Coordinates of N, CA, C and O in Angstrom, one line a residue:
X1 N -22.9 25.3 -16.7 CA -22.1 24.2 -17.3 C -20.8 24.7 -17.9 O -19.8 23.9 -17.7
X2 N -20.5 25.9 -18.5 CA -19.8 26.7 -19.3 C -18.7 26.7 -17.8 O -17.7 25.9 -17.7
X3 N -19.0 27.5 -16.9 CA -18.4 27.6 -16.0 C -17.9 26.3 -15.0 O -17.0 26.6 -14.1
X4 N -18.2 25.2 -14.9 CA -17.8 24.1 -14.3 C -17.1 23.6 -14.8 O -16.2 23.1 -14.1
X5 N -17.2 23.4 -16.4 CA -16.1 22.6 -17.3 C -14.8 24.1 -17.1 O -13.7 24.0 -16.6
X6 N -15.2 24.7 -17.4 CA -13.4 26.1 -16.5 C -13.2 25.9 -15.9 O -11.9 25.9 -15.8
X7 N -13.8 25.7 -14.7 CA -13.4 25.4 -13.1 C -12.7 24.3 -13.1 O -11.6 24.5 -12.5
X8 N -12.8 23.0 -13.5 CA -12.4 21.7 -13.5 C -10.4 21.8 -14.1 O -9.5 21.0 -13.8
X9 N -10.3 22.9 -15.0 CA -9.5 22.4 -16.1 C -8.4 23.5 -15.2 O -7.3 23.1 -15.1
X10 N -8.9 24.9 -14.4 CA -8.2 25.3 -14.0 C -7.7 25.3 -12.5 O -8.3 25.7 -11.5
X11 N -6.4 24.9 -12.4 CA -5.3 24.7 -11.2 C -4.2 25.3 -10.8 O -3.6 24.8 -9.8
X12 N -3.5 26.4 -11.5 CA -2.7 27.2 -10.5 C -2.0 26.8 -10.1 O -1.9 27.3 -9.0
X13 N -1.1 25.8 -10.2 CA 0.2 25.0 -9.9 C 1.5 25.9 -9.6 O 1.8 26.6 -10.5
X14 N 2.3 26.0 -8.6 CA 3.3 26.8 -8.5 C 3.4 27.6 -7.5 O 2.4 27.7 -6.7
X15 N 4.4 28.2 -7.2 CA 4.8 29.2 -6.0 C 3.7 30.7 -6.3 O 3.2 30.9 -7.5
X16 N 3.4 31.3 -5.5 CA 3.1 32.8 -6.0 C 3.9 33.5 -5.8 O 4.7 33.4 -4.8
X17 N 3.8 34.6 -6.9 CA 4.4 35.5 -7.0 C 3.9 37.0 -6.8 O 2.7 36.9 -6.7
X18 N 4.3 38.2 -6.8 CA 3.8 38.9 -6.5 C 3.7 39.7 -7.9 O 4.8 39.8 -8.4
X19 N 2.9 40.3 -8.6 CA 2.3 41.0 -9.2 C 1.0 41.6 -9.0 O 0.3 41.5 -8.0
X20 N 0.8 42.5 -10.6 CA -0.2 43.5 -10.8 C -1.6 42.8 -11.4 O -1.8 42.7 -12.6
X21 N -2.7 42.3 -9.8 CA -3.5 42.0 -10.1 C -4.5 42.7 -11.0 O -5.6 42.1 -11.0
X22 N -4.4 44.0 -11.8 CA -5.1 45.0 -12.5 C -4.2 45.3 -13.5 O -4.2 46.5 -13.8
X23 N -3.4 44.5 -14.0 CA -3.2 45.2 -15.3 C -3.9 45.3 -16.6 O -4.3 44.3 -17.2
X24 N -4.1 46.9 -17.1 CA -4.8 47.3 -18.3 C -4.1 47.9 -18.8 O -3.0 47.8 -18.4
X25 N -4.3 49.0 -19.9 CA -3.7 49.7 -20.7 C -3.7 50.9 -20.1 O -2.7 51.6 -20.1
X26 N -4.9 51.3 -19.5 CA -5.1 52.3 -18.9 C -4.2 52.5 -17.8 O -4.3 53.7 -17.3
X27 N -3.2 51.5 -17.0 CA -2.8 52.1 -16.3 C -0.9 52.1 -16.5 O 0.1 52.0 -15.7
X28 N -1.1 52.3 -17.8 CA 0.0 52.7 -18.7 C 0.5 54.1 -19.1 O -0.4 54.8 -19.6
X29 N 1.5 54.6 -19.0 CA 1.7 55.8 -20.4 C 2.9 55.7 -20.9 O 3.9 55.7 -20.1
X30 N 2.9 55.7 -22.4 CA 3.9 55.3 -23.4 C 4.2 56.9 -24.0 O 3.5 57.9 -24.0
X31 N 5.4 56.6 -24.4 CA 6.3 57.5 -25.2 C 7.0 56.9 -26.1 O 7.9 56.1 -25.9
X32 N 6.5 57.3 -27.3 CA 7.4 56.4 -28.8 C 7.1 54.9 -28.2 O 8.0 54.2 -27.8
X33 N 5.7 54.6 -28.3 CA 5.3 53.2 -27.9 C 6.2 52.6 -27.2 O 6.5 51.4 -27.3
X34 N 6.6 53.3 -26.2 CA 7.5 52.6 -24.8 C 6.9 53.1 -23.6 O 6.8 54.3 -23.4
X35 N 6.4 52.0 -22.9 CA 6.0 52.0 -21.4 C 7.0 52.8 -20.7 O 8.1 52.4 -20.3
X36 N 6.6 54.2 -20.6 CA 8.0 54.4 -19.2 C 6.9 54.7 -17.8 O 7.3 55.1 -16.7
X37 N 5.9 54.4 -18.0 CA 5.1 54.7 -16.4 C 4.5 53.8 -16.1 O 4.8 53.0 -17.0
X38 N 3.7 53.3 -15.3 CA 3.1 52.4 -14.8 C 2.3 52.7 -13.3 O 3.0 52.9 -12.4
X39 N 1.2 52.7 -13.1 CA 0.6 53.3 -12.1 C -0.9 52.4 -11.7 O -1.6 51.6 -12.3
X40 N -0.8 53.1 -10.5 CA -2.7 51.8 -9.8 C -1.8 50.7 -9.3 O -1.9 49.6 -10.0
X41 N -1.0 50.7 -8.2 CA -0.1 49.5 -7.9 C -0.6 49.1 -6.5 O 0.0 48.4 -5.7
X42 N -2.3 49.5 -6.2 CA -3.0 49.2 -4.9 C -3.5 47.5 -5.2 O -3.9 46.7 -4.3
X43 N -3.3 47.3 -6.4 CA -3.7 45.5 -6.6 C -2.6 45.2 -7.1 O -2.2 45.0 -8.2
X44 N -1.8 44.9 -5.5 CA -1.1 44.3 -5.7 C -1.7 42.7 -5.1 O -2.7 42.8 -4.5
X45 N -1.1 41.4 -5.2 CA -1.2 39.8 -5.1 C -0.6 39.1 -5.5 O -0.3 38.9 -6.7
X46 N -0.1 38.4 -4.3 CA 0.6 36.6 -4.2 C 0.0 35.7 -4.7 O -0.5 34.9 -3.9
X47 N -0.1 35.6 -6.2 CA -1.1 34.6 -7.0 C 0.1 33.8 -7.7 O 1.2 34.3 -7.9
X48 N -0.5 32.5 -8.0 CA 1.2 31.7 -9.0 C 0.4 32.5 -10.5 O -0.6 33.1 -10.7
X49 N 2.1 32.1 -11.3 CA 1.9 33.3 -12.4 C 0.8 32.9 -13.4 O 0.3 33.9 -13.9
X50 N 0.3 31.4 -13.7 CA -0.8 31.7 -14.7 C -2.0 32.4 -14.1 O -2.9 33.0 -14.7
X51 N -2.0 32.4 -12.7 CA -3.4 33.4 -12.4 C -3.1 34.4 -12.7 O -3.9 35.0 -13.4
X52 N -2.2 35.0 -12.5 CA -1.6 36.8 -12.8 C -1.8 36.6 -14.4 O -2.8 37.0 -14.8
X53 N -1.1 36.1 -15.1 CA -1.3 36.6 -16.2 C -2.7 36.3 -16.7 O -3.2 37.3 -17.2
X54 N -3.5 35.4 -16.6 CA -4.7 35.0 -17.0 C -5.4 36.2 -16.8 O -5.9 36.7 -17.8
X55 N -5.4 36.9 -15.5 CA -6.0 38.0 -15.1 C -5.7 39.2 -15.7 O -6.6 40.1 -15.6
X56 N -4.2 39.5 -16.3 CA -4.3 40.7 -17.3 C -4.4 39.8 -18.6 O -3.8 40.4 -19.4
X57 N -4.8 39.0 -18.9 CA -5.1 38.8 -20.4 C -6.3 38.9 -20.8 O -6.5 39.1 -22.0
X58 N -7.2 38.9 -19.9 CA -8.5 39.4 -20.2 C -9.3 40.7 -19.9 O -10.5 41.1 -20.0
X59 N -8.2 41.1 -19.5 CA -8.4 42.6 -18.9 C -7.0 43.7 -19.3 O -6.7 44.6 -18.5
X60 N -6.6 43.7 -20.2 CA -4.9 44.1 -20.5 C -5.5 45.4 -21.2 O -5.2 46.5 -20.9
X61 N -6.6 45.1 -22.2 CA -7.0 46.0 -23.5 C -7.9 47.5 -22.7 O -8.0 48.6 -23.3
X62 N -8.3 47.2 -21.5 CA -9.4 48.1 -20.7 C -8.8 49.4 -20.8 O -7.6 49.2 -20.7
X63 N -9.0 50.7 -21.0 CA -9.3 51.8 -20.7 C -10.6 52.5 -20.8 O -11.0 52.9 -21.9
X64 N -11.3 52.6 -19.4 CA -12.4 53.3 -19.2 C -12.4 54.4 -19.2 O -13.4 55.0 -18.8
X65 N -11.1 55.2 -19.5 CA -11.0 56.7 -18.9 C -11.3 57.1 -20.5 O -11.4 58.3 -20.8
X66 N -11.4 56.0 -21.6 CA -11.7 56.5 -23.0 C -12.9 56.0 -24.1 O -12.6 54.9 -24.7
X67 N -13.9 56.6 -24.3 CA -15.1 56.5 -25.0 C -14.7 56.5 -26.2 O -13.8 57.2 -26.8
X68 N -16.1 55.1 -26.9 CA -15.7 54.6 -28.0 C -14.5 54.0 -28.8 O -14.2 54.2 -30.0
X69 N -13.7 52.9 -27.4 CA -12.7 51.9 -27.9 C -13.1 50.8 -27.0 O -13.7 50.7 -25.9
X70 N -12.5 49.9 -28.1 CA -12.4 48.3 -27.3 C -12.0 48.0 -26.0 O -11.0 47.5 -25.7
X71 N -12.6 48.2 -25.6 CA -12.0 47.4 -24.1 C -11.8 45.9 -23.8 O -10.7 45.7 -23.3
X72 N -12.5 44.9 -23.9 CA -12.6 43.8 -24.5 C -12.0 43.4 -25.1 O -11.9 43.9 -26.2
X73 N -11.0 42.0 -24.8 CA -10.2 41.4 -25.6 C -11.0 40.7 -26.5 O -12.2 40.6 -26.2
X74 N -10.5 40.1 -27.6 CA -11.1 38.9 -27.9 C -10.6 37.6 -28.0 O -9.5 37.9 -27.8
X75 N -10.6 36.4 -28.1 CA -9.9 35.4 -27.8 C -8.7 35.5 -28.3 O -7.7 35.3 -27.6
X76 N -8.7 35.9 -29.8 CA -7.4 36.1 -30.7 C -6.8 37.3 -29.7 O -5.7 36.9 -29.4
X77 N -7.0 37.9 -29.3 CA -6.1 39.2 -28.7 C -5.7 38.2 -27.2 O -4.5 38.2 -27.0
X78 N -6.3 37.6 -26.5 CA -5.6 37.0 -25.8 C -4.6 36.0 -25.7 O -3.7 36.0 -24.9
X79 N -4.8 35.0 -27.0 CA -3.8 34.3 -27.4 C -2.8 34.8 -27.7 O -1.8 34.1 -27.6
X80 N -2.6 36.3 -28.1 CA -1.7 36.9 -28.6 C -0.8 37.5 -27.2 O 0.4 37.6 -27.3
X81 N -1.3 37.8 -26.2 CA -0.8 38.8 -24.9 C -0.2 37.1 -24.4 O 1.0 36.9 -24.2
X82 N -1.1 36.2 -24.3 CA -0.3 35.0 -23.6 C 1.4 34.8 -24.4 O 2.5 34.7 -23.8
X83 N 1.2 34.8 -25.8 CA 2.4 34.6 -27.0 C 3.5 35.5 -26.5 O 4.6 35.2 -26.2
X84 N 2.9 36.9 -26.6 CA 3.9 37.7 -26.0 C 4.7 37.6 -24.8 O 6.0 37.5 -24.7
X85 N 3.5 37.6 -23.7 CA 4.2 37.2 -22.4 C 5.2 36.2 -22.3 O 6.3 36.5 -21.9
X86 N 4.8 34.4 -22.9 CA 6.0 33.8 -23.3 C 7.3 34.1 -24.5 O 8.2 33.4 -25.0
X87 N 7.1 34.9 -24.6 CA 8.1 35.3 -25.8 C 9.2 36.5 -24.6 O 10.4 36.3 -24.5
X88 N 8.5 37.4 -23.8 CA 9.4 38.3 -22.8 C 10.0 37.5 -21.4 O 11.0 37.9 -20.8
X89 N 9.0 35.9 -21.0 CA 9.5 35.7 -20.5 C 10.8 34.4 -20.6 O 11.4 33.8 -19.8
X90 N 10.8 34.4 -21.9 CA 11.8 33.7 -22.4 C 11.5 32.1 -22.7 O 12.2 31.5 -23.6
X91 N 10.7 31.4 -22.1 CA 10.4 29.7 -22.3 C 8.4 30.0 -22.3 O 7.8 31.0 -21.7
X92 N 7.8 29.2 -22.8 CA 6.6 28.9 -23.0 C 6.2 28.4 -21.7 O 7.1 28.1 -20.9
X93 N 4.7 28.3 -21.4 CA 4.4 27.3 -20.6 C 3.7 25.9 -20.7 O 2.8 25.6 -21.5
X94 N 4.2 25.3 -20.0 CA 3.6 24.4 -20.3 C 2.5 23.6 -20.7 O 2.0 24.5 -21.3
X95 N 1.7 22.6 -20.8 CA 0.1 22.3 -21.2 C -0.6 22.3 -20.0 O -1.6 22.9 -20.0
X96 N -0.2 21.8 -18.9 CA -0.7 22.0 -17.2 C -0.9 23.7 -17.2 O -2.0 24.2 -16.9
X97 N 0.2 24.5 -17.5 CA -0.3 26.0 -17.2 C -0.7 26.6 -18.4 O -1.1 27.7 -18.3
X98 N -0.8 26.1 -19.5 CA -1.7 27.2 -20.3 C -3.2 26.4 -20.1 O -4.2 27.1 -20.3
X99 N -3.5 25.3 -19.7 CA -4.7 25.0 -19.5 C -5.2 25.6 -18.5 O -6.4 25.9 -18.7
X100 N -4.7 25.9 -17.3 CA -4.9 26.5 -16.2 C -5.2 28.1 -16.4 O -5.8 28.9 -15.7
X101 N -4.5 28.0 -17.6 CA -4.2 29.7 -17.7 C -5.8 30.0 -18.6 O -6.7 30.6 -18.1
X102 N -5.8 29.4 -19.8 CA -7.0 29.6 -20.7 C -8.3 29.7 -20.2 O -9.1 30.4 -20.7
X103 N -8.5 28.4 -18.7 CA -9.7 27.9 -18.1 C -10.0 29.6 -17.5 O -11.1 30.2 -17.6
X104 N -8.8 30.0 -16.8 CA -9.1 31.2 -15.8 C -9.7 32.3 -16.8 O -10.2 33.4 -16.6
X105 N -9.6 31.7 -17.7 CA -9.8 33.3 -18.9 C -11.7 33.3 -18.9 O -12.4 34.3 -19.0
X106 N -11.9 31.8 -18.8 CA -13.4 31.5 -18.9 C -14.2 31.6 -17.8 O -14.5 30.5 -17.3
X107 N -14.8 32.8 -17.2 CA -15.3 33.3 -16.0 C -16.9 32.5 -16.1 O -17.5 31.9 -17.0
X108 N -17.2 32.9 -15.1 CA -19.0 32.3 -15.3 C -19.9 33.6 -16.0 O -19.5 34.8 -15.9
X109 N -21.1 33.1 -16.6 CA -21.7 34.4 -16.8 C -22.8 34.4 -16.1 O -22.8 33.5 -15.4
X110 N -23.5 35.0 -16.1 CA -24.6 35.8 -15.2 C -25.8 34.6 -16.2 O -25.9 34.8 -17.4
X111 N -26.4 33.5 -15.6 CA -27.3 33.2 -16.7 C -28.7 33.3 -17.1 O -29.4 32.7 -17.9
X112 N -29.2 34.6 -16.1 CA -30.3 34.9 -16.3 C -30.3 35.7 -17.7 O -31.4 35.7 -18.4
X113 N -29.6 36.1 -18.1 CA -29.0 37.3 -19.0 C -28.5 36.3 -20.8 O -27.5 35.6 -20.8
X114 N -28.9 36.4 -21.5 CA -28.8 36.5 -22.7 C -28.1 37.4 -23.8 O -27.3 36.9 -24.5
X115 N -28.4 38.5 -24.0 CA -27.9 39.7 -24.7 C -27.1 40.4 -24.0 O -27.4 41.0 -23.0
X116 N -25.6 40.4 -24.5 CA -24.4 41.6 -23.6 C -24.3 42.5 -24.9 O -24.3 42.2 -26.1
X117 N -24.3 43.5 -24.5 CA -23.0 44.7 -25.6 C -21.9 43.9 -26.1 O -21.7 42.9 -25.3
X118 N -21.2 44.0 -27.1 CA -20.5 43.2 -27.2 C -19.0 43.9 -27.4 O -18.1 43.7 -28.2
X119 N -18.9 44.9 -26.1 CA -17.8 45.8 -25.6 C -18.0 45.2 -24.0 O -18.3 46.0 -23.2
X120 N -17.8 44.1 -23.6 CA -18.1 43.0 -22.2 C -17.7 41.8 -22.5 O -17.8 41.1 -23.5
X121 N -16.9 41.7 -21.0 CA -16.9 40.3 -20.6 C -17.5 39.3 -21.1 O -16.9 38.6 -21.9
X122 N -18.8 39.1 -20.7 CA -19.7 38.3 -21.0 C -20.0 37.8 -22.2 O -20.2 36.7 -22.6
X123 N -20.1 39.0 -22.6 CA -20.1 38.9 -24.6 C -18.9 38.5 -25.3 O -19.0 38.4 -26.5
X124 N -18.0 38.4 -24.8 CA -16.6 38.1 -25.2 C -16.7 36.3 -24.8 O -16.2 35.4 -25.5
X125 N -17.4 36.1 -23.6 CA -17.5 34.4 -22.9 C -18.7 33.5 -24.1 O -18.7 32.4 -24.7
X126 N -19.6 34.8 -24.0 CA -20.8 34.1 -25.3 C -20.3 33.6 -26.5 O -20.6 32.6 -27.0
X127 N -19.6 34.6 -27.0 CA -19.2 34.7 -28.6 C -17.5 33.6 -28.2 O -17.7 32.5 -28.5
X128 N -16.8 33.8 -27.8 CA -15.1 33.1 -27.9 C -15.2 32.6 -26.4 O -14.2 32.8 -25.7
X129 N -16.2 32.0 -25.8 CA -15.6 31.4 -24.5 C -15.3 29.7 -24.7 O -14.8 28.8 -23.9
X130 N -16.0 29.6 -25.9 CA -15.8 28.0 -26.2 C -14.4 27.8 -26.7 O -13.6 26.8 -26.3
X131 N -14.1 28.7 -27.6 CA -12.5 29.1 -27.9 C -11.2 28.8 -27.0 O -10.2 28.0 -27.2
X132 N -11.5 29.8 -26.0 CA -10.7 29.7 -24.8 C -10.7 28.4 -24.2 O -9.6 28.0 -23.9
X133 N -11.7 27.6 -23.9 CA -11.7 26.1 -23.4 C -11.2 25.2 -23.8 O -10.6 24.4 -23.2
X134 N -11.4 25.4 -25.4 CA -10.8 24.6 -26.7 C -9.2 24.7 -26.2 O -8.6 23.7 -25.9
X135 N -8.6 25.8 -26.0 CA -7.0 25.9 -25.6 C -7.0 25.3 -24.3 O -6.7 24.2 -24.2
X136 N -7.2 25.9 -23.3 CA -7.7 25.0 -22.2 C -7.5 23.4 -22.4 O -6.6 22.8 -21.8
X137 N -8.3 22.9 -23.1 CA -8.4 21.5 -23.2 C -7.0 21.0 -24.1 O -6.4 19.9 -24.0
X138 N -6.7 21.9 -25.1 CA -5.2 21.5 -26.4 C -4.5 21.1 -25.3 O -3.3 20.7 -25.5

């Protein structure tokens, strides 16, 4: 149900563009908290931009190359990377694409499954995926 009311709301309206269907932190390295590298450019994709960003906003925080941190956004941390992104890219988006954008944020879960870690996806959909719909739907 969780996932059909996402599906419905999200549409991807627009040209595609090409970006970094894998951006995380991890494939970052900063100096004096400035990006000067950027690396893992094999996902690359012609997606319109709320799917690209949708797709690093729930995946922006990941580094698996490091034990015991967050990887996992949580809804507030993605509201926050969307803020940002419109803030670098100079105009907001619209209600058609942040709904589009928010829906993509709300993946299906596995529903055999009950209990996630709550360093996961899933656990992030259980706990704040009604969240993300709620914007979706604003």
């Amino acid at each position: 149900e969780f996932a059909r009311r996402a599906r419905q709301l999200e549409t991807h309206a627009g040209s595609a563009l090409l970006g970094h269907a894998d951006w995380r932190v991890e494939h970052l390295r900063f100096e004096d908290s400035r990006i000067v590298a950027t690396y893992d450019w094999d996902s690359l994709a012609a997606w319109p931009e709320t799917e690209l960003v949708a797709n690093s906003a729930y995946a922006f925080t990941a580094d698996w190359t490091l034990d015991n941190v967050r990887r996992i956004p949580t809804a507030e941390d993605i509201h926050a990377y969307v803020m940002d992104y419109e803030q670098a890219r100079g105009w907001s988006f619209s209600i058609a694409e942040r709904r589009s954008l928010f829906a993509h944020c709300a993946h299906a879960l596995q529903s055999s499954k009950l209990e996630w870690e709550p360093n996961t996806w899933p656990y992030l959909l259980r706990t704040e995926g009604s969240d993300l719909l709620r914007e979706a739907n604003s």
